[in-house]
PDB file of C-alpha atoms in Angstrom:
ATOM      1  CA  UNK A   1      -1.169  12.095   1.370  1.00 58.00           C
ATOM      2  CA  UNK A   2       2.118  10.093   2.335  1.00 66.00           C
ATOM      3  CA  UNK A   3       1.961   8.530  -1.561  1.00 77.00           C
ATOM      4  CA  UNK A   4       4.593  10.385  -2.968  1.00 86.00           C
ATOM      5  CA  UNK A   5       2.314  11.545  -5.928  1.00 89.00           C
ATOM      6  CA  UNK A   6       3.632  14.928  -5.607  1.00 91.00           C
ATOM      7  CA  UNK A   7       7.063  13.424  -6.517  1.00 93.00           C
ATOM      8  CA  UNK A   8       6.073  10.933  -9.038  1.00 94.00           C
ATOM      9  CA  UNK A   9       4.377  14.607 -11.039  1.00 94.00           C
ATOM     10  CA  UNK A  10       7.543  16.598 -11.108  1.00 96.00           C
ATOM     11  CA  UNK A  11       9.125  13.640 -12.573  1.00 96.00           C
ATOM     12  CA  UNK A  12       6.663  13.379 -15.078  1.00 96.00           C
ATOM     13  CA  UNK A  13       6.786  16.697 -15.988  1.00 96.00           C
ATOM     14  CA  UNK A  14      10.351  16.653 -15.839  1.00 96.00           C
ATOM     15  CA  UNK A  15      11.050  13.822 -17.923  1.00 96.00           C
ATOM     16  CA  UNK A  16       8.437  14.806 -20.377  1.00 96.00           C
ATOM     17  CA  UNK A  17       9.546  18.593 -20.530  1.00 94.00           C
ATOM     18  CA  UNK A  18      13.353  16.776 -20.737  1.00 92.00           C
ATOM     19  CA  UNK A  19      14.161  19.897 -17.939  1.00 92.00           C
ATOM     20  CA  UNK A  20      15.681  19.263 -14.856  1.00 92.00           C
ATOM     21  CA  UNK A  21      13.789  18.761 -11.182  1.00 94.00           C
ATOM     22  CA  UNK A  22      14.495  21.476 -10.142  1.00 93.00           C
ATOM     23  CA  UNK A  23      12.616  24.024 -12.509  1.00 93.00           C
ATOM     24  CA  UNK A  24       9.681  21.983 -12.272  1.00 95.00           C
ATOM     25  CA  UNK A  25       7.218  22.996  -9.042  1.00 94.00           C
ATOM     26  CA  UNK A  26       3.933  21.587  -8.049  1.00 90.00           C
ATOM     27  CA  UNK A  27       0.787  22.960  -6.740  1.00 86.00           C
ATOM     28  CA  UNK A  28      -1.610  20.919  -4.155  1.00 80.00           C
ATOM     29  CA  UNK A  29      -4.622  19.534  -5.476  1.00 79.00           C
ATOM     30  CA  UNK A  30      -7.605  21.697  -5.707  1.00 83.00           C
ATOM     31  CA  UNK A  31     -11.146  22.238  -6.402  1.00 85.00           C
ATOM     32  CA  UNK A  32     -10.225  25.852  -7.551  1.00 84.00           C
ATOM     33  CA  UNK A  33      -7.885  24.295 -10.000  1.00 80.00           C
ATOM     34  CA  UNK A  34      -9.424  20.839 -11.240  1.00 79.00           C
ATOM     35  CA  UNK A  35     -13.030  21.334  -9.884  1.00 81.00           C
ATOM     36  CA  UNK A  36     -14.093  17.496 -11.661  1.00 78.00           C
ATOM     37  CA  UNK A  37     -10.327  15.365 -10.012  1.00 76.00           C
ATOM     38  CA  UNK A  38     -10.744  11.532  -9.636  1.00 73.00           C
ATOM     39  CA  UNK A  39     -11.020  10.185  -6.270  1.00 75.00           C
ATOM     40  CA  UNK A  40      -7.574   8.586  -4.295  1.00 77.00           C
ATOM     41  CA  UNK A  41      -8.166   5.022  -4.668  1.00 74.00           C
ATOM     42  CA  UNK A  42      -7.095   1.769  -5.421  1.00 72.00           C
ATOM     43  CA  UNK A  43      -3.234   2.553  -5.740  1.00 76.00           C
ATOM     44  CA  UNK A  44      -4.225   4.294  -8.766  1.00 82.00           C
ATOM     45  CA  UNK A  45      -3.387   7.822  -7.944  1.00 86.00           C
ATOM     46  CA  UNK A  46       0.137   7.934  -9.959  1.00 88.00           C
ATOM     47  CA  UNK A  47      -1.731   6.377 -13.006  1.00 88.00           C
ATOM     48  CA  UNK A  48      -4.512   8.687 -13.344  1.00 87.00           C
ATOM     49  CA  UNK A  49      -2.652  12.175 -12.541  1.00 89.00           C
ATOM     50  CA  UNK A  50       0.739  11.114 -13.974  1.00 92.00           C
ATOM     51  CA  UNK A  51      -0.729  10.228 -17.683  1.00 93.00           C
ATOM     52  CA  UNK A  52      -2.623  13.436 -16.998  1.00 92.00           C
ATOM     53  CA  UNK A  53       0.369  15.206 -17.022  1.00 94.00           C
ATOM     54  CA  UNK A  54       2.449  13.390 -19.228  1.00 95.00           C
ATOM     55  CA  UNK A  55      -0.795  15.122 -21.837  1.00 95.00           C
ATOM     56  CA  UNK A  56      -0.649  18.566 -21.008  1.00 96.00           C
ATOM     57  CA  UNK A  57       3.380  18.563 -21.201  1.00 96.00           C
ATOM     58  CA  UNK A  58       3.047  16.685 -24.844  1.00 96.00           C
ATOM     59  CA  UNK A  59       0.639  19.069 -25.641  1.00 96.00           C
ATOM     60  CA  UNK A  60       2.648  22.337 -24.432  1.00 95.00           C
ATOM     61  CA  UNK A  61       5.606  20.433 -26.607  1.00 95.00           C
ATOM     62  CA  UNK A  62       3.691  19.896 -29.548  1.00 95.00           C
ATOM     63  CA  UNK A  63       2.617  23.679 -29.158  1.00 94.00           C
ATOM     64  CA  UNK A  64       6.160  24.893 -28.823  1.00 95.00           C
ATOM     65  CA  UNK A  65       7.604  22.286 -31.634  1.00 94.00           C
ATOM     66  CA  UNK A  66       8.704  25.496 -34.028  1.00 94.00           C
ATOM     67  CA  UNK A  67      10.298  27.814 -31.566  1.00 95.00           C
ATOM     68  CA  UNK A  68      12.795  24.717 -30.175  1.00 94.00           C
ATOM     69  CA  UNK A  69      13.470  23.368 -33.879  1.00 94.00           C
ATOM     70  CA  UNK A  70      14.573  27.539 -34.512  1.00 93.00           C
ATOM     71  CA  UNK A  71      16.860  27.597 -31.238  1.00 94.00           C
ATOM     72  CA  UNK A  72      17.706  23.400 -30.203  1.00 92.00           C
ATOM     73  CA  UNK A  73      20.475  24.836 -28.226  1.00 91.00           C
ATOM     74  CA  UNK A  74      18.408  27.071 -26.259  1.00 91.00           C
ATOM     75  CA  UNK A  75      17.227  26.900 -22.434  1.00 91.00           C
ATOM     76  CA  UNK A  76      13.560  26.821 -21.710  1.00 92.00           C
ATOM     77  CA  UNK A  77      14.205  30.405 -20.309  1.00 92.00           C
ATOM     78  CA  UNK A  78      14.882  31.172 -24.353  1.00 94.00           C
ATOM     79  CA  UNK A  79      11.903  29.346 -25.230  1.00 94.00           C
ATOM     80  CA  UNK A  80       9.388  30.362 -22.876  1.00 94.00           C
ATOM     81  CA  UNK A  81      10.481  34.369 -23.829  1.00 95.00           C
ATOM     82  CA  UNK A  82      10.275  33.607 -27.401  1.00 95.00           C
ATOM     83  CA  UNK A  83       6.936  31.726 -27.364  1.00 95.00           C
ATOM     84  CA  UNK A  84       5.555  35.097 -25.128  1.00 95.00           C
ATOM     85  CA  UNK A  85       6.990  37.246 -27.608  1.00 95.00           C
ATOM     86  CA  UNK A  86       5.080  35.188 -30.580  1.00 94.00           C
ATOM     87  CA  UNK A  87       2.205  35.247 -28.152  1.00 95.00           C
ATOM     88  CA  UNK A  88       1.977  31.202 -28.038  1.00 94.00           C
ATOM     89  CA  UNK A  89       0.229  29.609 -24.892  1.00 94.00           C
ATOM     90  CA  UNK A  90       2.537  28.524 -22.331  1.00 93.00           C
ATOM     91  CA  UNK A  91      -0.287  27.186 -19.986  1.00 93.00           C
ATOM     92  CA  UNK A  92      -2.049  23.245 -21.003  1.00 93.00           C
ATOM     93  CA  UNK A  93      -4.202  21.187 -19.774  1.00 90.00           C
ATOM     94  CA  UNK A  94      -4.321  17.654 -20.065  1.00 91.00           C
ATOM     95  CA  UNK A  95      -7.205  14.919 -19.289  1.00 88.00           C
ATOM     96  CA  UNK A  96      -6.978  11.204 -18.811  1.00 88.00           C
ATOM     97  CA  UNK A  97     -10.107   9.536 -18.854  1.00 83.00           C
ATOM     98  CA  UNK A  98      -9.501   6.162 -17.317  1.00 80.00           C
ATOM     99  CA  UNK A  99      -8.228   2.607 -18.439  1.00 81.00           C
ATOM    100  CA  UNK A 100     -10.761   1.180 -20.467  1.00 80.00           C
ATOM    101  CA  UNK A 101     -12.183  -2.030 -19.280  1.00 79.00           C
ATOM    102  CA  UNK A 102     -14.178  -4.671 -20.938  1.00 85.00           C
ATOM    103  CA  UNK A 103     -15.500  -6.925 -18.362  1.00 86.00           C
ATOM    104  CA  UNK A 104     -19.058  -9.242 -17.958  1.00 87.00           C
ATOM    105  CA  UNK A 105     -19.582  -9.213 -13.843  1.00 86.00           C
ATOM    106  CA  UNK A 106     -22.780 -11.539 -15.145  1.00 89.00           C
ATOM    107  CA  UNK A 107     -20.635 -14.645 -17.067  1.00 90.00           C
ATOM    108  CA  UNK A 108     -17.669 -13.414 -14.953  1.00 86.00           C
ATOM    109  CA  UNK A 109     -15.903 -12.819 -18.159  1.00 88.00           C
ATOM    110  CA  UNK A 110     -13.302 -10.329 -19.477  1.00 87.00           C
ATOM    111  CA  UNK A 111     -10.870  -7.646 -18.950  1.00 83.00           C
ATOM    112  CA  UNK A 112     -11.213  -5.882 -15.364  1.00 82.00           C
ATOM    113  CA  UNK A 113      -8.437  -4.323 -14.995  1.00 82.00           C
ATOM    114  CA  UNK A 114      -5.503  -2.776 -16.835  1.00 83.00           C
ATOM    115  CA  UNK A 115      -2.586  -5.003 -15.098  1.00 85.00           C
ATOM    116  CA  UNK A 116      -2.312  -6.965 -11.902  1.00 86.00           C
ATOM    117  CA  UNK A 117       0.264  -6.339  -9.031  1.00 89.00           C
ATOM    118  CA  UNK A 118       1.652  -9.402  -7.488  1.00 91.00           C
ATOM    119  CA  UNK A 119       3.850  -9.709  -4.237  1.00 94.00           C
ATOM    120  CA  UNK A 120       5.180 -12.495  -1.639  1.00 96.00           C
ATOM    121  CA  UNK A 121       6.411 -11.795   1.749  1.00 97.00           C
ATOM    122  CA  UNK A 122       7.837 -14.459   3.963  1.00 97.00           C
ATOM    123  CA  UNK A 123       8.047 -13.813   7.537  1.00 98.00           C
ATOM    124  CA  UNK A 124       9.978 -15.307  10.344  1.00 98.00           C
ATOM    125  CA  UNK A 125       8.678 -14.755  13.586  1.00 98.00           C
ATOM    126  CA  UNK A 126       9.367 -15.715  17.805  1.00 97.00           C
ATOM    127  CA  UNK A 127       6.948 -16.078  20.309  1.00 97.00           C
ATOM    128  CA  UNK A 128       7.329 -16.168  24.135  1.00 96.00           C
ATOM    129  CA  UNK A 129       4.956 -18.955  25.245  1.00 95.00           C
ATOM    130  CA  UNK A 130       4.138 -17.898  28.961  1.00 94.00           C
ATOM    131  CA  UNK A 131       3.365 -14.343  28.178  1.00 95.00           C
ATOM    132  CA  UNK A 132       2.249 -14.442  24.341  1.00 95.00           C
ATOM    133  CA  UNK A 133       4.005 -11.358  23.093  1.00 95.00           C
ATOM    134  CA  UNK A 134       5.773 -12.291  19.544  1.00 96.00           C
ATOM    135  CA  UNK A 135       8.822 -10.604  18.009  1.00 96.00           C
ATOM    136  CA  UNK A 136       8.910  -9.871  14.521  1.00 96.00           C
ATOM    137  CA  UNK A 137      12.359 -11.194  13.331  1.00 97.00           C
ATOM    138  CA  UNK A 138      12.917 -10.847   9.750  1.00 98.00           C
ATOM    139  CA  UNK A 139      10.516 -10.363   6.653  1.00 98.00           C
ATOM    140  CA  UNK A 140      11.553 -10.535   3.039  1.00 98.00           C
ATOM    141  CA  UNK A 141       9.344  -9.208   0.653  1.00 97.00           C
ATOM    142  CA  UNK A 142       9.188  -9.382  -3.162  1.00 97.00           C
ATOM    143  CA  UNK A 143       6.768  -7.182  -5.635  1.00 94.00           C
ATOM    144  CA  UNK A 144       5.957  -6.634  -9.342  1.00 92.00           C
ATOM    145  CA  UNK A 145       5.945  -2.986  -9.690  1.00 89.00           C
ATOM    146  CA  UNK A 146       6.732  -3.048 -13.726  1.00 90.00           C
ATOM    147  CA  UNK A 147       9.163   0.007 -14.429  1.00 91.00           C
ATOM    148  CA  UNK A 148       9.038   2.053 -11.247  1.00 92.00           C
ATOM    149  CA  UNK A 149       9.189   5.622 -11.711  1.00 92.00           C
ATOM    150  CA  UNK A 150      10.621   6.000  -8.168  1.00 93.00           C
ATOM    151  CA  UNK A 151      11.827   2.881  -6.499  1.00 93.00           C
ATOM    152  CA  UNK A 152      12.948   4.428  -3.062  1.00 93.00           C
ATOM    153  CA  UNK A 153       9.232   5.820  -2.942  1.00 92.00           C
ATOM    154  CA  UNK A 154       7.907   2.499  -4.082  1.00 93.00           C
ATOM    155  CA  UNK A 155       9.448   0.895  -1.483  1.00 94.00           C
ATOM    156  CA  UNK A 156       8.288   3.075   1.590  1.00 92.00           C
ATOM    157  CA  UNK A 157       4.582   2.169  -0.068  1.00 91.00           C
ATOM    158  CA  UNK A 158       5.423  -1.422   0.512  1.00 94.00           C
ATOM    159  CA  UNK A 159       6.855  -1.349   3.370  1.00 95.00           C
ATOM    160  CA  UNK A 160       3.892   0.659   5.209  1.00 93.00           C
ATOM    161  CA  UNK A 161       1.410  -1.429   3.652  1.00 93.00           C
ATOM    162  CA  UNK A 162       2.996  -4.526   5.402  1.00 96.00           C
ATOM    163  CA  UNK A 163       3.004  -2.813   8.368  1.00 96.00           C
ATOM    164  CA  UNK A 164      -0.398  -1.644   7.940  1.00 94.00           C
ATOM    165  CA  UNK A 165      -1.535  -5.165   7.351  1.00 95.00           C
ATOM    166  CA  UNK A 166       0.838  -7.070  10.174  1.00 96.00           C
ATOM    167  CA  UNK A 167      -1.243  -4.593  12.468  1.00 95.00           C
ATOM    168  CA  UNK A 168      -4.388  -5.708  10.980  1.00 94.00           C
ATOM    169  CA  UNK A 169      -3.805  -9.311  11.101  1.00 96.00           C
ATOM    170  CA  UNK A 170      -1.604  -9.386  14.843  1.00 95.00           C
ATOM    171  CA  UNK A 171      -2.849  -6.704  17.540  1.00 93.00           C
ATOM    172  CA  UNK A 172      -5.763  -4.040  16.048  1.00 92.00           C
ATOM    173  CA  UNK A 173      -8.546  -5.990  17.389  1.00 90.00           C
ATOM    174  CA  UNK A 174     -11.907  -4.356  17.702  1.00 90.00           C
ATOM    175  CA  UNK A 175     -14.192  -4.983  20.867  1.00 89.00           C
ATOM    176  CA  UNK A 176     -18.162  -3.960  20.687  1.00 92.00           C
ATOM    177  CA  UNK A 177     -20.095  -4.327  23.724  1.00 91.00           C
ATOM    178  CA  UNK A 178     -23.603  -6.601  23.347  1.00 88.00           C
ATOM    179  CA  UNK A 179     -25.232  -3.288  22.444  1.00 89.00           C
ATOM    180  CA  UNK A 180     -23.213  -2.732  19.569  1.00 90.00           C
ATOM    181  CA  UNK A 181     -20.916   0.282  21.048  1.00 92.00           C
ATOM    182  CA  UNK A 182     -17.673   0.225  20.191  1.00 92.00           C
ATOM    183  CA  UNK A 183     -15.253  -0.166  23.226  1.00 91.00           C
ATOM    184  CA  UNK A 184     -11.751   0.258  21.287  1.00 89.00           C
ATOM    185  CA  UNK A 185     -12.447   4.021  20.174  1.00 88.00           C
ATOM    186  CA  UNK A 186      -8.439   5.403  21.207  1.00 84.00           C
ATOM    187  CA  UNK A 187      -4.752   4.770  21.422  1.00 80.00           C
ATOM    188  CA  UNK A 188      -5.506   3.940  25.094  1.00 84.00           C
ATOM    189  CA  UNK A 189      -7.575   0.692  23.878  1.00 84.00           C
ATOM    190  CA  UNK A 190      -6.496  -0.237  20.486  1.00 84.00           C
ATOM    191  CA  UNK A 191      -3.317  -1.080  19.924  1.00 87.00           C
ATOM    192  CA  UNK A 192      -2.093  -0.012  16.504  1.00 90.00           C
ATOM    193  CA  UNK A 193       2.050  -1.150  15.369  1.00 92.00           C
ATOM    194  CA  UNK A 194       4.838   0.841  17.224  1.00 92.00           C
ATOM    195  CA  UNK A 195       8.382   1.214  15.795  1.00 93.00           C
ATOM    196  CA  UNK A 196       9.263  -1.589  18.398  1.00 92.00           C
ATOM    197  CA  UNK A 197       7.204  -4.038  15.808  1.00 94.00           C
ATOM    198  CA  UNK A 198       9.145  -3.322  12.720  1.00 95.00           C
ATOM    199  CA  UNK A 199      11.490  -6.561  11.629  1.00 96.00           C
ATOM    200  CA  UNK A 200      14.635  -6.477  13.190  1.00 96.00           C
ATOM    201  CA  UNK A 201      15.522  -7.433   8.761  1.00 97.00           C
ATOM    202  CA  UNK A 202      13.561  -5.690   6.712  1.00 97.00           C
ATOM    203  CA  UNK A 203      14.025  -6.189   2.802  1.00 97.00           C
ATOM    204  CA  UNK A 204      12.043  -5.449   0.016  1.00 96.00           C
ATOM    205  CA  UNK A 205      12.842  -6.458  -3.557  1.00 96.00           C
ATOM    206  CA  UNK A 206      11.262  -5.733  -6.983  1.00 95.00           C
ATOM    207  CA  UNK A 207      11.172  -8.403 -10.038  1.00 92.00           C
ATOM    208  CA  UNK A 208      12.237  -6.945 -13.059  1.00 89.00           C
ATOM    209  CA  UNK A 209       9.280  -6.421 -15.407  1.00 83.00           C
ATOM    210  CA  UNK A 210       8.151  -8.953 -17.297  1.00 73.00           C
ATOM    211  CA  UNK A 211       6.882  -6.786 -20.514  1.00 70.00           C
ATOM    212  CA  UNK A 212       5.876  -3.033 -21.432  1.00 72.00           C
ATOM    213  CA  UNK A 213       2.324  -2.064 -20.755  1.00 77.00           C
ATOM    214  CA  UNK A 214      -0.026   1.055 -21.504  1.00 80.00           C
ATOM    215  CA  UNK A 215       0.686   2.433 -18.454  1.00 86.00           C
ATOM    216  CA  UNK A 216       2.206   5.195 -17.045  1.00 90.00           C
ATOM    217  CA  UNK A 217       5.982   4.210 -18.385  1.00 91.00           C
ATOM    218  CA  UNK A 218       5.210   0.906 -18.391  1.00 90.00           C
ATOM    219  CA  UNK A 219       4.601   1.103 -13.623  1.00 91.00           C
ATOM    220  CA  UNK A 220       2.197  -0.153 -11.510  1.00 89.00           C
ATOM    221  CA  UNK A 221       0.447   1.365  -8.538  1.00 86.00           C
ATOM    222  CA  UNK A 222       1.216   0.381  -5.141  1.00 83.00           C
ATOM    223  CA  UNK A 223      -0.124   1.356  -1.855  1.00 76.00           C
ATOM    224  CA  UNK A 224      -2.760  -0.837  -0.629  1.00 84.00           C
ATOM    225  CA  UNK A 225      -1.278  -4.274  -2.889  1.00 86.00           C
ATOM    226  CA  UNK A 226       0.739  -4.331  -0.301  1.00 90.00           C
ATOM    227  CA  UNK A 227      -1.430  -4.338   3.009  1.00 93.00           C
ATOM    228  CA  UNK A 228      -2.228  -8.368   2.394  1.00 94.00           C
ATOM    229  CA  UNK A 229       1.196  -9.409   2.685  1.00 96.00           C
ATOM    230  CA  UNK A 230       1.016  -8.753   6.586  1.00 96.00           C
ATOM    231  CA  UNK A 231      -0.788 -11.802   6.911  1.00 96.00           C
ATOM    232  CA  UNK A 232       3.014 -13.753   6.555  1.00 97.00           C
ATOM    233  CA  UNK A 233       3.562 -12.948  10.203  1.00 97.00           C
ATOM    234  CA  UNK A 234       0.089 -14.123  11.233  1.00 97.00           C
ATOM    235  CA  UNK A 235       1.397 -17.724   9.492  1.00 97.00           C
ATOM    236  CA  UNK A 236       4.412 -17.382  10.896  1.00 98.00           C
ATOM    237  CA  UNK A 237       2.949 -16.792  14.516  1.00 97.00           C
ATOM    238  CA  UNK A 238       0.458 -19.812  13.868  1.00 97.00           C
ATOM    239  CA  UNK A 239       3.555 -22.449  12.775  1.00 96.00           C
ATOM    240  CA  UNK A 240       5.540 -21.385  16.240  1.00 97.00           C
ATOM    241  CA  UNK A 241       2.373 -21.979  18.401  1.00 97.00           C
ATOM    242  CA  UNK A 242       2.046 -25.515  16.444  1.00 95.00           C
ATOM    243  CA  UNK A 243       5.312 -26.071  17.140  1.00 95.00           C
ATOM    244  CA  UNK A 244       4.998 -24.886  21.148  1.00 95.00           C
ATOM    245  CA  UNK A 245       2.247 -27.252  20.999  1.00 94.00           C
ATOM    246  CA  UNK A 246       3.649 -30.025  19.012  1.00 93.00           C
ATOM    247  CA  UNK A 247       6.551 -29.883  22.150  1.00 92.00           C
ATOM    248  CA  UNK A 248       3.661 -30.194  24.544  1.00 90.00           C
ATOM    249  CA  UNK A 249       2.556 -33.594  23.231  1.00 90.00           C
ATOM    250  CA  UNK A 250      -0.703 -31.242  22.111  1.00 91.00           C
ATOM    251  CA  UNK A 251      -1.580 -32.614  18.389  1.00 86.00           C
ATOM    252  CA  UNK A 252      -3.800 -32.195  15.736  1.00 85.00           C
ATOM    253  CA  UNK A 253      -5.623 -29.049  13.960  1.00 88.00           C
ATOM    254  CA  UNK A 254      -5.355 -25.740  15.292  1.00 92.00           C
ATOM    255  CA  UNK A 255      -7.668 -23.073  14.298  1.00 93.00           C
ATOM    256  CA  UNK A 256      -6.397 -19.532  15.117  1.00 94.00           C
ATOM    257  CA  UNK A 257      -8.589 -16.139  14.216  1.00 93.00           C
ATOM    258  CA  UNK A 258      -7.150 -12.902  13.221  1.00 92.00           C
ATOM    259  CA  UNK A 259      -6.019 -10.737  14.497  1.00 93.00           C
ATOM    260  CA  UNK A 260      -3.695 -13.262  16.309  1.00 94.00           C
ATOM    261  CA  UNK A 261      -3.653 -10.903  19.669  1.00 94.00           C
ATOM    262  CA  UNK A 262      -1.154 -11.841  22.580  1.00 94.00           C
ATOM    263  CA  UNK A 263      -3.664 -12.970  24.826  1.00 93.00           C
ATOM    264  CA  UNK A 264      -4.868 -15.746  21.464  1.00 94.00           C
ATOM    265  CA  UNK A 265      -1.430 -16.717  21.601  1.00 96.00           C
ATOM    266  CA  UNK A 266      -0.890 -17.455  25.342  1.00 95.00           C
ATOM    267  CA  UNK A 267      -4.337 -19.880  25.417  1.00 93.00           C
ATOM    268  CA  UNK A 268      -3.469 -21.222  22.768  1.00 94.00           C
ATOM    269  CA  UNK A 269      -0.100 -22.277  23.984  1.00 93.00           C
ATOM    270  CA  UNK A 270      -2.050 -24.591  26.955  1.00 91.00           C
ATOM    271  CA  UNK A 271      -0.147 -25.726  29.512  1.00 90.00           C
ATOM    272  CA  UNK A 272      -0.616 -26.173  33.266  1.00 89.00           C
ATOM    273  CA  UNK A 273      -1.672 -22.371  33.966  1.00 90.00           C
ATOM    274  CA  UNK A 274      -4.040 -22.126  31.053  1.00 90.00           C
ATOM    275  CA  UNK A 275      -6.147 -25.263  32.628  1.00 88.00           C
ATOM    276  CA  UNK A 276      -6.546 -23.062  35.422  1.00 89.00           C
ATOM    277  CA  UNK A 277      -8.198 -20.749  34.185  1.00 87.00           C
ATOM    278  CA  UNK A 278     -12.112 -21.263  35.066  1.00 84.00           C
ATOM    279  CA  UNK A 279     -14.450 -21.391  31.516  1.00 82.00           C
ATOM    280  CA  UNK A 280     -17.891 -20.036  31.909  1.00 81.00           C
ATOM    281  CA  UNK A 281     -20.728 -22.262  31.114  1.00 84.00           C
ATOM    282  CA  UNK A 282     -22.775 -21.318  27.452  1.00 80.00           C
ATOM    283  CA  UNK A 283     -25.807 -19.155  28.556  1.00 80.00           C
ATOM    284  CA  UNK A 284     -24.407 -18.810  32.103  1.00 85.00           C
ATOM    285  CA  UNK A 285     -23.521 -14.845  31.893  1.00 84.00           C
ATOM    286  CA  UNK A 286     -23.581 -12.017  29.973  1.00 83.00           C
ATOM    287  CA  UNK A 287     -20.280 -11.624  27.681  1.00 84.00           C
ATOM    288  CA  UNK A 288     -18.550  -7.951  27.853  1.00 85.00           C
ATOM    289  CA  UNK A 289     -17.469  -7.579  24.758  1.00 85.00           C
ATOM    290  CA  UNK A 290     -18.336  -9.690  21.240  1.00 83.00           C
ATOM    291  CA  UNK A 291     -15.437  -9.621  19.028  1.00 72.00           C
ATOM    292  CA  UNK A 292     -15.228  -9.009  15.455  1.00 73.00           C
TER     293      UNK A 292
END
């Protein structure tokens, strides 16, 4: 699923089962295997199936406690042929129910959620005035991801949520017709972010956490946290067509809608050629497309 779950497992069961990677393999998810599995959702993927199996590999341990206190120096090749020999269980399953909440949605009070993740991304943009296109210059981000279990994986998650959400706040703009059909319905009419759109500078920090927590070694889920902090460039767009307009003698509020499409940014940087442009009266045709 792109997440990196499959990863994040192994290292559970690695670091659990204190064996290395690479004797640890991993199955696809599967109805024939866990017919009842959560849902993906809400960047909580790694939480749910990592504490799952960080419970079947304490259990298998807990289970296998007398043969490795017998042999400490042995390999898990000794262990596993000793516990089949004693006819011990090498197989476990293990079950995590949830984080327990303990909220009111009525008085709007008390605990929703096991932790919070919290990110800022600043964004420095450049726009061409005449045609509207925009370059994405540099971005810095910054997130609080707790412990994480596997930064470089961590940071691929953040980085193609901002992407995810610089398309959804820029260029992915969705045109229905007055009859409610949907006009952008392919690549060839919605425009979704290229490679060209990446920040030339791209960096993306972590804090350093803050305190220990119940979760899964003390992380946080990512994945969709980080989709919001596209909106940075869509600030950063609006403050250089204030300041086109600022240079134009053109003063006062400007109110700018998402997503902040080229042809937004061109009208809104008025000048001689956008005055031109003939406006229809209110009522005086029939619009082509209504935009949402």
């Amino acid at each position: 699923m792109g997440q990196g779950v499959h990863t994040k497992m192994i290292q559970v069961a690695s670091r659990e089962l204190r064996m290395p990677l690479s004797n640890v393999h991993l199955r696809g998810t599967s109805t024939e295997t866990v017919p009842n599995a959560n849902a993906s959702g809400g960047s909580v993927v790694a939480d749910l199936n990592g504490l799952a199996v960080k419970d079947a590999c304490q259990t298998l341990l807990k289970r296998l406690e007398p043969i490795i206190s017998k042999n400490p120096r042995g390999t898990w090749k000794d262990w596993a042929q000793a516990a089949f020999d004693e006819s011990i269980s090498l197989s476990a399953t293990g079950y995590f129910r949830g984080y327990e909440s303990n909220m009111n949605w009525e008085t709007g009070e008390g605990h929703p959620f096991e932790y919070f993740v919290y990110g800022a991304a600043c964004s420095e943009v450049e726009i061409d005035c005449l045609t509207g296109a925009h370059k994405n210059i540099r971005t810095d981000i910054v997130m609080d991801v707790g412990c994480s279990i596997n930064p470089a994986l961590d940071i691929g998650q953040i980085e193609g949520a901002f992407i995810q959400g610089m398309g959804l706040y820029t260029i992915e703009e969705l045109n229905y017709s007055p009859q409610g059909v949907l006009y952008t319905r392919g690549p060839d009419q919605y425009k979704i972010p290229t490679i060209c759109d990446i920040p030339t500078e791209f960096h993306v920090s972590f804090l350093p956490p803050s305190q220990d927590s119940n979760t899964l070694y003390s992380s946080k889920g990512l994945g969709e946290s980080g989709i919001f902090l596209g909106c940075s460039v869509f600030f950063a767009i609006h403050d250089a067509v204030s300041a086109a307009r600022q240079e134009r003698g053109l003063r006062g509020p400007l109110k700018l809608n998402s997503p902040l499409t080229p042809e937004k940014i061109r009208m809104a940087c008025e000048d001689k050629f956008t005055k031109m442009i003939p406006r229809d009266k209110p009522g005086s045709c029939v619009p082509w497309n209504i935009p949402i």
